[in-house]
One Martini backbone bead per residue (centre of mass of N, CA, C, O) as a GRO file, in nm:
protein
  469
    1UNK     BB    1   7.927   2.054 -10.819
    2UNK     BB    2   7.855   2.381 -10.790
    3UNK     BB    3   8.032   2.697 -10.817
    4UNK     BB    4   8.084   3.018 -10.654
    5UNK     BB    5   8.275   3.306 -10.690
    6UNK     BB    6   8.444   3.506 -10.443
    7UNK     BB    7   8.575   3.801 -10.327
    8UNK     BB    8   8.830   3.768 -10.080
    9UNK     BB    9   8.998   3.821  -9.810
   10UNK     BB   10   9.323   3.760  -9.700
   11UNK     BB   11   9.544   3.642  -9.506
   12UNK     BB   12   9.840   3.687  -9.392
   13UNK     BB   13  10.021   3.425  -9.537
   14UNK     BB   14   9.732   3.301  -9.654
   15UNK     BB   15   9.627   3.130  -9.935
   16UNK     BB   16   9.489   2.889  -9.769
   17UNK     BB   17   9.148   2.937  -9.685
   18UNK     BB   18   8.893   2.893  -9.463
   19UNK     BB   19   8.538   2.897  -9.488
   20UNK     BB   20   8.216   2.976  -9.377
   21UNK     BB   21   7.898   2.866  -9.399
   22UNK     BB   22   7.565   2.834  -9.328
   23UNK     BB   23   7.606   2.503  -9.310
   24UNK     BB   24   7.920   2.472  -9.186
   25UNK     BB   25   8.095   2.444  -9.434
   26UNK     BB   26   8.389   2.422  -9.575
   27UNK     BB   27   8.619   2.618  -9.763
   28UNK     BB   28   8.828   2.698 -10.051
   29UNK     BB   29   8.975   2.971 -10.181
   30UNK     BB   30   8.687   3.134 -10.180
   31UNK     BB   31   8.491   2.892 -10.237
   32UNK     BB   32   8.137   2.911 -10.268
   33UNK     BB   33   7.869   2.749 -10.229
   34UNK     BB   34   7.571   2.713 -10.307
   35UNK     BB   35   7.275   2.733 -10.198
   36UNK     BB   36   7.047   2.541 -10.097
   37UNK     BB   37   6.759   2.444 -10.100
   38UNK     BB   38   6.490   2.510  -9.912
   39UNK     BB   39   6.446   2.202  -9.807
   40UNK     BB   40   6.775   2.198  -9.711
   41UNK     BB   41   6.762   2.415  -9.513
   42UNK     BB   42   6.879   2.462  -9.163
   43UNK     BB   43   6.852   2.754  -9.133
   44UNK     BB   44   6.717   2.972  -8.885
   45UNK     BB   45   6.474   3.201  -8.776
   46UNK     BB   46   6.313   3.467  -8.593
   47UNK     BB   47   5.965   3.540  -8.545
   48UNK     BB   48   5.737   3.787  -8.434
   49UNK     BB   49   5.427   3.814  -8.268
   50UNK     BB   50   5.268   4.096  -8.155
   51UNK     BB   51   5.000   3.967  -8.049
   52UNK     BB   52   5.142   3.704  -7.886
   53UNK     BB   53   5.478   3.688  -7.859
   54UNK     BB   54   5.567   3.477  -8.053
   55UNK     BB   55   5.827   3.254  -8.170
   56UNK     BB   56   5.895   3.176  -8.512
   57UNK     BB   57   6.027   2.962  -8.723
   58UNK     BB   58   6.218   3.041  -9.020
   59UNK     BB   59   6.326   3.057  -9.327
   60UNK     BB   60   6.621   3.171  -9.514
   61UNK     BB   61   6.506   3.274  -9.820
   62UNK     BB   62   6.574   3.595  -9.854
   63UNK     BB   63   6.868   3.522  -9.868
   64UNK     BB   64   7.141   3.535 -10.024
   65UNK     BB   65   7.440   3.395 -10.080
   66UNK     BB   66   7.617   3.649 -10.029
   67UNK     BB   67   7.486   3.729  -9.756
   68UNK     BB   68   7.557   3.465  -9.610
   69UNK     BB   69   7.864   3.497  -9.633
   70UNK     BB   70   7.890   3.761  -9.475
   71UNK     BB   71   7.779   3.648  -9.202
   72UNK     BB   72   7.994   3.364  -9.219
   73UNK     BB   73   8.298   3.427  -9.295
   74UNK     BB   74   8.367   3.455  -8.994
   75UNK     BB   75   8.482   3.322  -8.732
   76UNK     BB   76   8.470   3.256  -8.414
   77UNK     BB   77   8.673   3.377  -8.159
   78UNK     BB   78   8.461   3.326  -7.921
   79UNK     BB   79   8.321   3.102  -7.753
   80UNK     BB   80   8.070   3.016  -7.537
   81UNK     BB   81   8.299   2.879  -7.331
   82UNK     BB   82   8.578   3.075  -7.391
   83UNK     BB   83   8.721   2.984  -7.638
   84UNK     BB   84   8.994   3.050  -7.837
   85UNK     BB   85   9.019   3.107  -8.199
   86UNK     BB   86   9.354   3.017  -8.230
   87UNK     BB   87   9.690   3.034  -8.393
   88UNK     BB   88  10.032   2.967  -8.384
   89UNK     BB   89  10.297   3.084  -8.605
   90UNK     BB   90  10.627   3.110  -8.627
   91UNK     BB   91  10.771   3.088  -8.353
   92UNK     BB   92  11.044   3.187  -8.198
   93UNK     BB   93  11.154   2.958  -7.994
   94UNK     BB   94  10.910   2.798  -7.863
   95UNK     BB   95  11.019   2.550  -7.708
   96UNK     BB   96  11.223   2.704  -7.534
   97UNK     BB   97  11.012   2.881  -7.388
   98UNK     BB   98  10.853   2.645  -7.259
   99UNK     BB   99  11.091   2.523  -7.099
  100UNK     BB  100  11.152   2.766  -6.919
  101UNK     BB  101  10.827   2.739  -6.856
  102UNK     BB  102  10.759   2.445  -6.727
  103UNK     BB  103  10.537   2.480  -6.513
  104UNK     BB  104  10.318   2.605  -6.696
  105UNK     BB  105  10.323   2.374  -6.900
  106UNK     BB  106  10.223   2.158  -6.695
  107UNK     BB  107   9.958   2.303  -6.615
  108UNK     BB  108   9.841   2.318  -6.921
  109UNK     BB  109   9.806   2.040  -6.920
  110UNK     BB  110   9.651   1.772  -6.940
  111UNK     BB  111   9.579   1.525  -6.731
  112UNK     BB  112   9.678   1.284  -6.898
  113UNK     BB  113   9.962   1.412  -6.953
  114UNK     BB  114  10.051   1.459  -6.663
  115UNK     BB  115  10.037   1.168  -6.563
  116UNK     BB  116  10.226   1.054  -6.782
  117UNK     BB  117  10.476   1.228  -6.720
  118UNK     BB  118  10.520   1.143  -6.418
  119UNK     BB  119  10.530   0.841  -6.463
  120UNK     BB  120  10.774   0.853  -6.654
  121UNK     BB  121  10.966   0.989  -6.450
  122UNK     BB  122  10.972   0.766  -6.241
  123UNK     BB  123  11.055   0.522  -6.418
  124UNK     BB  124  11.311   0.651  -6.530
  125UNK     BB  125  11.456   0.692  -6.257
  126UNK     BB  126  11.457   0.395  -6.175
  127UNK     BB  127  11.609   0.290  -6.420
  128UNK     BB  128  11.868   0.460  -6.405
  129UNK     BB  129  11.945   0.382  -6.111
  130UNK     BB  130  11.953   0.080  -6.171
  131UNK     BB  131  12.200   0.096  -6.355
  132UNK     BB  132  12.392   0.219  -6.147
  133UNK     BB  133  12.369  -0.013  -5.938
  134UNK     BB  134  12.469  -0.233  -6.126
  135UNK     BB  135  12.750  -0.112  -6.175
  136UNK     BB  136  12.843  -0.100  -5.881
  137UNK     BB  137  12.816  -0.407  -5.828
  138UNK     BB  138  13.001  -0.498  -6.058
  139UNK     BB  139  13.259  -0.348  -5.962
  140UNK     BB  140  13.254  -0.472  -5.664
  141UNK     BB  141  13.167  -0.797  -5.702
  142UNK     BB  142  12.876  -0.918  -5.633
  143UNK     BB  143  12.837  -1.131  -5.883
  144UNK     BB  144  13.096  -1.324  -5.801
  145UNK     BB  145  12.914  -1.394  -5.559
  146UNK     BB  146  12.738  -1.535  -5.336
  147UNK     BB  147  12.463  -1.520  -5.164
  148UNK     BB  148  12.585  -1.525  -4.829
  149UNK     BB  149  12.885  -1.487  -4.823
  150UNK     BB  150  13.101  -1.463  -4.545
  151UNK     BB  151  13.374  -1.361  -4.717
  152UNK     BB  152  13.167  -1.131  -4.830
  153UNK     BB  153  13.109  -0.771  -4.885
  154UNK     BB  154  12.869  -0.608  -5.017
  155UNK     BB  155  12.722  -0.318  -5.126
  156UNK     BB  156  12.456  -0.491  -5.194
  157UNK     BB  157  12.227  -0.667  -5.070
  158UNK     BB  158  12.065  -0.901  -5.261
  159UNK     BB  159  12.235  -0.887  -5.537
  160UNK     BB  160  12.188  -1.047  -5.865
  161UNK     BB  161  12.049  -0.837  -6.073
  162UNK     BB  162  11.869  -0.606  -6.248
  163UNK     BB  163  11.610  -0.647  -6.094
  164UNK     BB  164  11.731  -0.588  -5.817
  165UNK     BB  165  11.828  -0.298  -5.884
  166UNK     BB  166  11.545  -0.182  -5.953
  167UNK     BB  167  11.413  -0.241  -5.676
  168UNK     BB  168  11.617  -0.077  -5.512
  169UNK     BB  169  11.557   0.193  -5.647
  170UNK     BB  170  11.259   0.207  -5.568
  171UNK     BB  171  11.297   0.180  -5.256
  172UNK     BB  172  11.475   0.432  -5.222
  173UNK     BB  173  11.287   0.658  -5.350
  174UNK     BB  174  11.018   0.555  -5.175
  175UNK     BB  175  11.090   0.442  -4.887
  176UNK     BB  176  11.023   0.143  -4.818
  177UNK     BB  177  11.198  -0.084  -4.690
  178UNK     BB  178  11.205  -0.422  -4.648
  179UNK     BB  179  11.534  -0.513  -4.546
  180UNK     BB  180  11.700  -0.723  -4.733
  181UNK     BB  181  11.764  -0.466  -4.917
  182UNK     BB  182  12.089  -0.302  -4.884
  183UNK     BB  183  12.322  -0.084  -4.794
  184UNK     BB  184  12.661  -0.070  -4.724
  185UNK     BB  185  12.941   0.063  -4.533
  186UNK     BB  186  13.173  -0.040  -4.753
  187UNK     BB  187  13.024   0.179  -4.954
  188UNK     BB  188  13.059   0.506  -5.035
  189UNK     BB  189  12.908   0.546  -5.309
  190UNK     BB  190  12.639   0.424  -5.211
  191UNK     BB  191  12.570   0.649  -5.007
  192UNK     BB  192  12.563   0.880  -5.212
  193UNK     BB  193  12.345   0.754  -5.400
  194UNK     BB  194  12.114   0.752  -5.196
  195UNK     BB  195  12.102   1.059  -5.149
  196UNK     BB  196  12.063   1.150  -5.444
  197UNK     BB  197  11.801   0.989  -5.506
  198UNK     BB  198  11.629   1.121  -5.284
  199UNK     BB  199  11.640   1.407  -5.399
  200UNK     BB  200  11.516   1.346  -5.674
  201UNK     BB  201  11.250   1.230  -5.564
  202UNK     BB  202  11.166   1.486  -5.409
  203UNK     BB  203  11.148   1.673  -5.656
  204UNK     BB  204  10.929   1.518  -5.810
  205UNK     BB  205  10.716   1.527  -5.589
  206UNK     BB  206  10.695   1.836  -5.565
  207UNK     BB  207  10.618   1.895  -5.858
  208UNK     BB  208  10.363   1.722  -5.869
  209UNK     BB  209  10.208   1.855  -5.634
  210UNK     BB  210  10.212   2.145  -5.747
  211UNK     BB  211  10.065   2.088  -6.015
  212UNK     BB  212   9.809   1.950  -5.903
  213UNK     BB  213   9.718   2.179  -5.714
  214UNK     BB  214   9.697   2.396  -5.932
  215UNK     BB  215   9.489   2.248  -6.108
  216UNK     BB  216   9.271   2.221  -5.882
  217UNK     BB  217   9.270   2.548  -5.802
  218UNK     BB  218   9.173   2.639  -6.051
  219UNK     BB  219   8.918   2.867  -6.188
  220UNK     BB  220   8.827   2.733  -6.456
  221UNK     BB  221   8.586   2.552  -6.346
  222UNK     BB  222   8.424   2.786  -6.211
  223UNK     BB  223   8.301   2.895  -6.485
  224UNK     BB  224   8.068   2.672  -6.506
  225UNK     BB  225   7.885   2.839  -6.279
  226UNK     BB  226   7.857   3.042  -6.505
  227UNK     BB  227   7.601   3.240  -6.660
  228UNK     BB  228   7.495   3.297  -6.994
  229UNK     BB  229   7.321   3.420  -7.222
  230UNK     BB  230   7.242   3.310  -7.539
  231UNK     BB  231   7.120   3.601  -7.567
  232UNK     BB  232   7.075   3.921  -7.687
  233UNK     BB  233   6.960   4.267  -7.644
  234UNK     BB  234   6.759   4.527  -7.815
  235UNK     BB  235   6.630   4.807  -7.628
  236UNK     BB  236   6.434   4.986  -7.434
  237UNK     BB  237   6.584   5.168  -7.145
  238UNK     BB  238   6.471   5.429  -6.999
  239UNK     BB  239   6.440   5.562  -7.304
  240UNK     BB  240   6.692   5.385  -7.406
  241UNK     BB  241   6.901   5.247  -7.614
  242UNK     BB  242   6.993   4.898  -7.553
  243UNK     BB  243   7.236   4.664  -7.443
  244UNK     BB  244   7.168   4.313  -7.345
  245UNK     BB  245   7.258   4.087  -7.071
  246UNK     BB  246   7.320   3.782  -6.893
  247UNK     BB  247   7.423   3.701  -6.546
  248UNK     BB  248   7.525   3.409  -6.342
  249UNK     BB  249   7.541   3.250  -6.008
  250UNK     BB  250   7.495   2.923  -5.859
  251UNK     BB  251   7.658   2.987  -5.624
  252UNK     BB  252   7.706   3.075  -5.278
  253UNK     BB  253   7.973   3.166  -5.337
  254UNK     BB  254   8.139   3.449  -5.368
  255UNK     BB  255   8.226   3.730  -5.580
  256UNK     BB  256   8.481   3.945  -5.574
  257UNK     BB  257   8.506   4.213  -5.762
  258UNK     BB  258   8.290   4.222  -5.982
  259UNK     BB  259   8.335   4.251  -6.342
  260UNK     BB  260   8.264   4.406  -6.668
  261UNK     BB  261   8.363   4.338  -7.009
  262UNK     BB  262   8.321   4.492  -7.340
  263UNK     BB  263   8.345   4.383  -7.687
  264UNK     BB  264   8.397   4.471  -8.028
  265UNK     BB  265   8.437   4.269  -8.321
  266UNK     BB  266   8.610   4.345  -8.613
  267UNK     BB  267   8.733   4.134  -8.846
  268UNK     BB  268   8.725   4.371  -9.071
  269UNK     BB  269   8.942   4.651  -9.183
  270UNK     BB  270   8.973   4.962  -9.365
  271UNK     BB  271   9.163   5.213  -9.409
  272UNK     BB  272   9.238   5.508  -9.557
  273UNK     BB  273   9.526   5.385  -9.657
  274UNK     BB  274   9.449   5.058  -9.710
  275UNK     BB  275   9.461   4.904  -9.452
  276UNK     BB  276   9.442   4.579  -9.324
  277UNK     BB  277   9.234   4.480  -9.052
  278UNK     BB  278   9.232   4.252  -8.775
  279UNK     BB  279   9.070   4.244  -8.505
  280UNK     BB  280   8.876   4.488  -8.392
  281UNK     BB  281   8.865   4.666  -8.092
  282UNK     BB  282   8.569   4.777  -7.916
  283UNK     BB  283   8.441   4.958  -7.673
  284UNK     BB  284   8.186   4.866  -7.427
  285UNK     BB  285   8.005   5.057  -7.225
  286UNK     BB  286   7.895   4.946  -6.875
  287UNK     BB  287   7.995   5.171  -6.647
  288UNK     BB  288   8.292   5.267  -6.574
  289UNK     BB  289   8.250   5.568  -6.482
  290UNK     BB  290   8.005   5.485  -6.267
  291UNK     BB  291   8.041   5.168  -6.160
  292UNK     BB  292   7.828   4.957  -6.310
  293UNK     BB  293   8.037   4.717  -6.382
  294UNK     BB  294   7.985   4.644  -6.091
  295UNK     BB  295   7.878   4.340  -5.945
  296UNK     BB  296   7.621   4.176  -5.746
  297UNK     BB  297   7.644   3.822  -5.762
  298UNK     BB  298   7.363   3.672  -5.641
  299UNK     BB  299   7.186   3.748  -5.868
  300UNK     BB  300   7.073   3.796  -6.156
  301UNK     BB  301   7.219   4.001  -6.419
  302UNK     BB  302   7.163   4.293  -6.614
  303UNK     BB  303   7.352   4.408  -6.865
  304UNK     BB  304   7.401   4.758  -6.957
  305UNK     BB  305   7.413   4.935  -7.274
  306UNK     BB  306   7.434   5.255  -7.374
  307UNK     BB  307   7.337   5.402  -7.672
  308UNK     BB  308   7.569   5.619  -7.807
  309UNK     BB  309   7.813   5.801  -7.961
  310UNK     BB  310   8.039   5.588  -7.838
  311UNK     BB  311   7.898   5.358  -7.971
  312UNK     BB  312   7.909   5.081  -8.191
  313UNK     BB  313   7.570   5.090  -8.211
  314UNK     BB  314   7.483   5.373  -8.336
  315UNK     BB  315   7.438   5.260  -8.660
  316UNK     BB  316   7.237   5.039  -8.565
  317UNK     BB  317   6.978   4.855  -8.695
  318UNK     BB  318   6.750   4.621  -8.762
  319UNK     BB  319   6.836   4.582  -9.059
  320UNK     BB  320   7.156   4.596  -9.025
  321UNK     BB  321   7.189   4.354  -8.829
  322UNK     BB  322   7.144   4.130  -9.058
  323UNK     BB  323   7.439   4.243  -9.202
  324UNK     BB  324   7.625   4.201  -8.982
  325UNK     BB  325   7.996   4.148  -8.886
  326UNK     BB  326   8.011   4.062  -8.558
  327UNK     BB  327   8.155   4.055  -8.211
  328UNK     BB  328   8.061   4.001  -7.874
  329UNK     BB  329   8.270   4.036  -7.595
  330UNK     BB  330   8.273   3.876  -7.271
  331UNK     BB  331   8.407   3.983  -6.949
  332UNK     BB  332   8.454   3.805  -6.641
  333UNK     BB  333   8.560   3.934  -6.321
  334UNK     BB  334   8.715   3.788  -6.018
  335UNK     BB  335   8.712   3.693  -5.670
  336UNK     BB  336   8.748   3.426  -5.479
  337UNK     BB  337   8.639   3.363  -5.161
  338UNK     BB  338   8.774   3.072  -5.105
  339UNK     BB  339   9.084   3.125  -5.272
  340UNK     BB  340   9.172   3.414  -5.412
  341UNK     BB  341   9.123   3.378  -5.699
  342UNK     BB  342   9.125   3.462  -6.031
  343UNK     BB  343   8.846   3.521  -6.241
  344UNK     BB  344   8.762   3.413  -6.587
  345UNK     BB  345   8.491   3.479  -6.808
  346UNK     BB  346   8.364   3.375  -7.136
  347UNK     BB  347   8.193   3.528  -7.419
  348UNK     BB  348   7.961   3.542  -7.708
  349UNK     BB  349   7.810   3.755  -7.977
  350UNK     BB  350   7.639   3.751  -8.248
  351UNK     BB  351   7.431   3.912  -8.457
  352UNK     BB  352   7.224   3.660  -8.465
  353UNK     BB  353   7.215   3.673  -8.121
  354UNK     BB  354   7.043   3.941  -8.156
  355UNK     BB  355   6.763   4.098  -8.020
  356UNK     BB  356   6.509   4.300  -8.145
  357UNK     BB  357   6.276   4.399  -7.915
  358UNK     BB  358   6.382   4.272  -7.629
  359UNK     BB  359   6.319   4.115  -7.315
  360UNK     BB  360   6.371   3.988  -7.017
  361UNK     BB  361   6.257   3.784  -6.799
  362UNK     BB  362   6.134   3.744  -6.497
  363UNK     BB  363   6.287   3.565  -6.204
  364UNK     BB  364   6.164   3.710  -5.962
  365UNK     BB  365   6.042   3.611  -5.637
  366UNK     BB  366   5.810   3.638  -5.358
  367UNK     BB  367   5.808   3.470  -5.048
  368UNK     BB  368   5.806   3.322  -4.736
  369UNK     BB  369   6.127   3.244  -4.792
  370UNK     BB  370   6.170   3.469  -5.006
  371UNK     BB  371   6.381   3.476  -5.256
  372UNK     BB  372   6.325   3.367  -5.598
  373UNK     BB  373   6.480   3.169  -5.863
  374UNK     BB  374   6.405   3.116  -6.214
  375UNK     BB  375   6.598   2.938  -6.453
  376UNK     BB  376   6.387   2.897  -6.686
  377UNK     BB  377   6.404   3.232  -6.749
  378UNK     BB  378   6.695   3.312  -6.839
  379UNK     BB  379   6.638   3.287  -7.180
  380UNK     BB  380   6.383   3.448  -7.171
  381UNK     BB  381   6.164   3.638  -7.386
  382UNK     BB  382   6.009   3.961  -7.474
  383UNK     BB  383   5.829   4.180  -7.639
  384UNK     BB  384   5.882   4.525  -7.727
  385UNK     BB  385   5.856   4.861  -7.768
  386UNK     BB  386   6.050   4.923  -8.069
  387UNK     BB  387   6.235   5.078  -8.268
  388UNK     BB  388   6.415   5.046  -8.596
  389UNK     BB  389   6.624   5.254  -8.530
  390UNK     BB  390   6.889   5.422  -8.485
  391UNK     BB  391   7.046   5.629  -8.265
  392UNK     BB  392   7.121   5.848  -8.467
  393UNK     BB  393   6.840   5.899  -8.585
  394UNK     BB  394   6.701   5.967  -8.313
  395UNK     BB  395   6.881   6.209  -8.243
  396UNK     BB  396   6.810   6.372  -8.499
  397UNK     BB  397   6.507   6.384  -8.439
  398UNK     BB  398   6.525   6.531  -8.167
  399UNK     BB  399   6.675   6.779  -8.278
  400UNK     BB  400   6.453   6.869  -8.476
  401UNK     BB  401   6.232   6.905  -8.260
  402UNK     BB  402   6.387   7.115  -8.094
  403UNK     BB  403   6.413   7.323  -8.323
  404UNK     BB  404   6.109   7.363  -8.373
  405UNK     BB  405   6.044   7.463  -8.087
  406UNK     BB  406   6.230   7.712  -8.093
  407UNK     BB  407   6.094   7.846  -8.335
  408UNK     BB  408   5.813   7.874  -8.211
  409UNK     BB  409   5.903   8.048  -7.969
  410UNK     BB  410   6.017   8.278  -8.142
  411UNK     BB  411   5.753   8.355  -8.281
  412UNK     BB  412   5.600   8.424  -8.019
  413UNK     BB  413   5.786   8.655  -7.931
  414UNK     BB  414   5.744   8.837  -8.177
  415UNK     BB  415   5.438   8.864  -8.148
  416UNK     BB  416   5.447   8.989  -7.864
  417UNK     BB  417   5.620   9.234  -7.939
  418UNK     BB  418   5.421   9.366  -8.141
  419UNK     BB  419   5.178   9.393  -7.943
  420UNK     BB  420   5.325   9.590  -7.743
  421UNK     BB  421   5.408   9.821  -7.944
  422UNK     BB  422   5.098   9.897  -8.036
  423UNK     BB  423   5.043  10.016  -7.774
  424UNK     BB  424   4.895  10.283  -7.617
  425UNK     BB  425   5.070  10.446  -7.357
  426UNK     BB  426   5.334  10.281  -7.379
  427UNK     BB  427   5.635  10.209  -7.325
  428UNK     BB  428   5.935  10.169  -7.449
  429UNK     BB  429   6.140   9.895  -7.525
  430UNK     BB  430   6.478   9.790  -7.517
  431UNK     BB  431   6.416   9.496  -7.390
  432UNK     BB  432   6.347   9.132  -7.450
  433UNK     BB  433   6.249   8.828  -7.265
  434UNK     BB  434   6.156   8.479  -7.285
  435UNK     BB  435   6.018   8.239  -7.048
  436UNK     BB  436   5.925   7.888  -7.021
  437UNK     BB  437   5.742   7.822  -6.716
  438UNK     BB  438   5.462   7.671  -6.662
  439UNK     BB  439   5.313   7.868  -6.870
  440UNK     BB  440   5.497   8.121  -6.788
  441UNK     BB  441   5.565   8.453  -6.872
  442UNK     BB  442   5.876   8.641  -6.894
  443UNK     BB  443   5.956   8.993  -6.883
  444UNK     BB  444   6.217   9.200  -7.004
  445UNK     BB  445   6.224   9.546  -6.907
  446UNK     BB  446   6.189   9.905  -6.976
  447UNK     BB  447   6.086  10.182  -6.768
  448UNK     BB  448   5.902  10.403  -6.577
  449UNK     BB  449   5.609  10.233  -6.546
  450UNK     BB  450   5.780   9.985  -6.466
  451UNK     BB  451   5.783   9.723  -6.232
  452UNK     BB  452   5.863   9.497  -6.009
  453UNK     BB  453   5.623   9.242  -6.075
  454UNK     BB  454   5.453   9.327  -6.294
  455UNK     BB  455   5.142   9.293  -6.461
  456UNK     BB  456   5.031   9.171  -6.785
  457UNK     BB  457   4.822   9.196  -7.087
  458UNK     BB  458   4.795   9.104  -7.390
  459UNK     BB  459   4.623   9.100  -7.688
  460UNK     BB  460   4.650   8.767  -7.703
  461UNK     BB  461   4.634   8.683  -7.374
  462UNK     BB  462   4.903   8.716  -7.241
  463UNK     BB  463   5.082   8.648  -6.939
  464UNK     BB  464   5.300   8.879  -6.778
  465UNK     BB  465   5.626   8.945  -6.624
  466UNK     BB  466   5.797   9.217  -6.495
  467UNK     BB  467   6.154   9.283  -6.521
  468UNK     BB  468   6.440   9.415  -6.432
  469UNK     BB  469   6.777   9.458  -6.554
   0.00000   0.00000   0.00000
């Protein structure tokens, strides 16, 4: 197989780094294999037919190998299910720090490991105390006499061997108490050992119940009932270019104080000083100043980000979106009404998962039973009339149109001024200003013969109203 080498930035301290290609295969040391032939390419894109509104998959044959590498050079930081794709290396005293916070470490363990850990703790405690009981019986001389000898009082009755001591340890810690095997009052250390083992068993029981209840009550699984749209959209919304995605909660129990935070991650950036920065977070405002970032999540909600000068999407157009390498991370937070726990759900959108010129389909209908939501349309979109330019270009275009309008109005004012000055028998004006409101011109003038509210008609047919300064 032939390879083509590209110069790529390396992570600090990582000389051997894997990169992802368009076909999903990892590469090593910045060596990227050439793209496969067209009939072997599995990656597809979507093209929309403006006449029918249908989206047809087509092969990405127009992109070169280097462009494909730029699009998928950086792996996804946050997966669609909210898992963060990172790993810690060379943390000082990492194990010691985890042991100090042992309760959180136990809660973060997977269920299989938690059950295995507590089962091992119980068996180990029974075994260790079984050894201690065996030694106590051995020192006391219980094994030197026959069981049931009326001339000898053992420390633990019915103690014959290590198996008997292990069973007695288990019965003591779990408070089973079958009756035939028990500690006698002629052994003071045996009474202390029974009390101590009971305390240790109670501690393990309390820790296990606390960890299991915390794991069961965690809102981590509650996030599975929150839905995010598979794709995001960029289109005009109320006359403004906007970034949009959907979020919904399928449960009937409400989420209190629900709000949304959105960030754009630039995986790599170089500063003016030449410093290379990785994972640069830029805030995407979804209405924090106006309070519209707080959602009433009873029915599916479309979260809208208005692309303005402060937006990281300000310089992105439809063409440049196909070459961008960023990731939009969405954080949804709220308080569960049922348990008062704080919930956080996460997802992300890559540049290739953002549709330009599309809106989400309407999901709400009203029937005799009330409002109904059709979740079959949750991820469905339809094309809308949207320009292909970035918000910066459109703002510059609007500014130029506004400037041309002001210049035209200025020229009209000068023309009107010359027409009034040339009229005979009319007083000279010291100052004049025109305002255009509902196609009525107002002139501010001075002179003896002009009064407040007088009307006049200029030579070019314009009707003006004169007001005193």
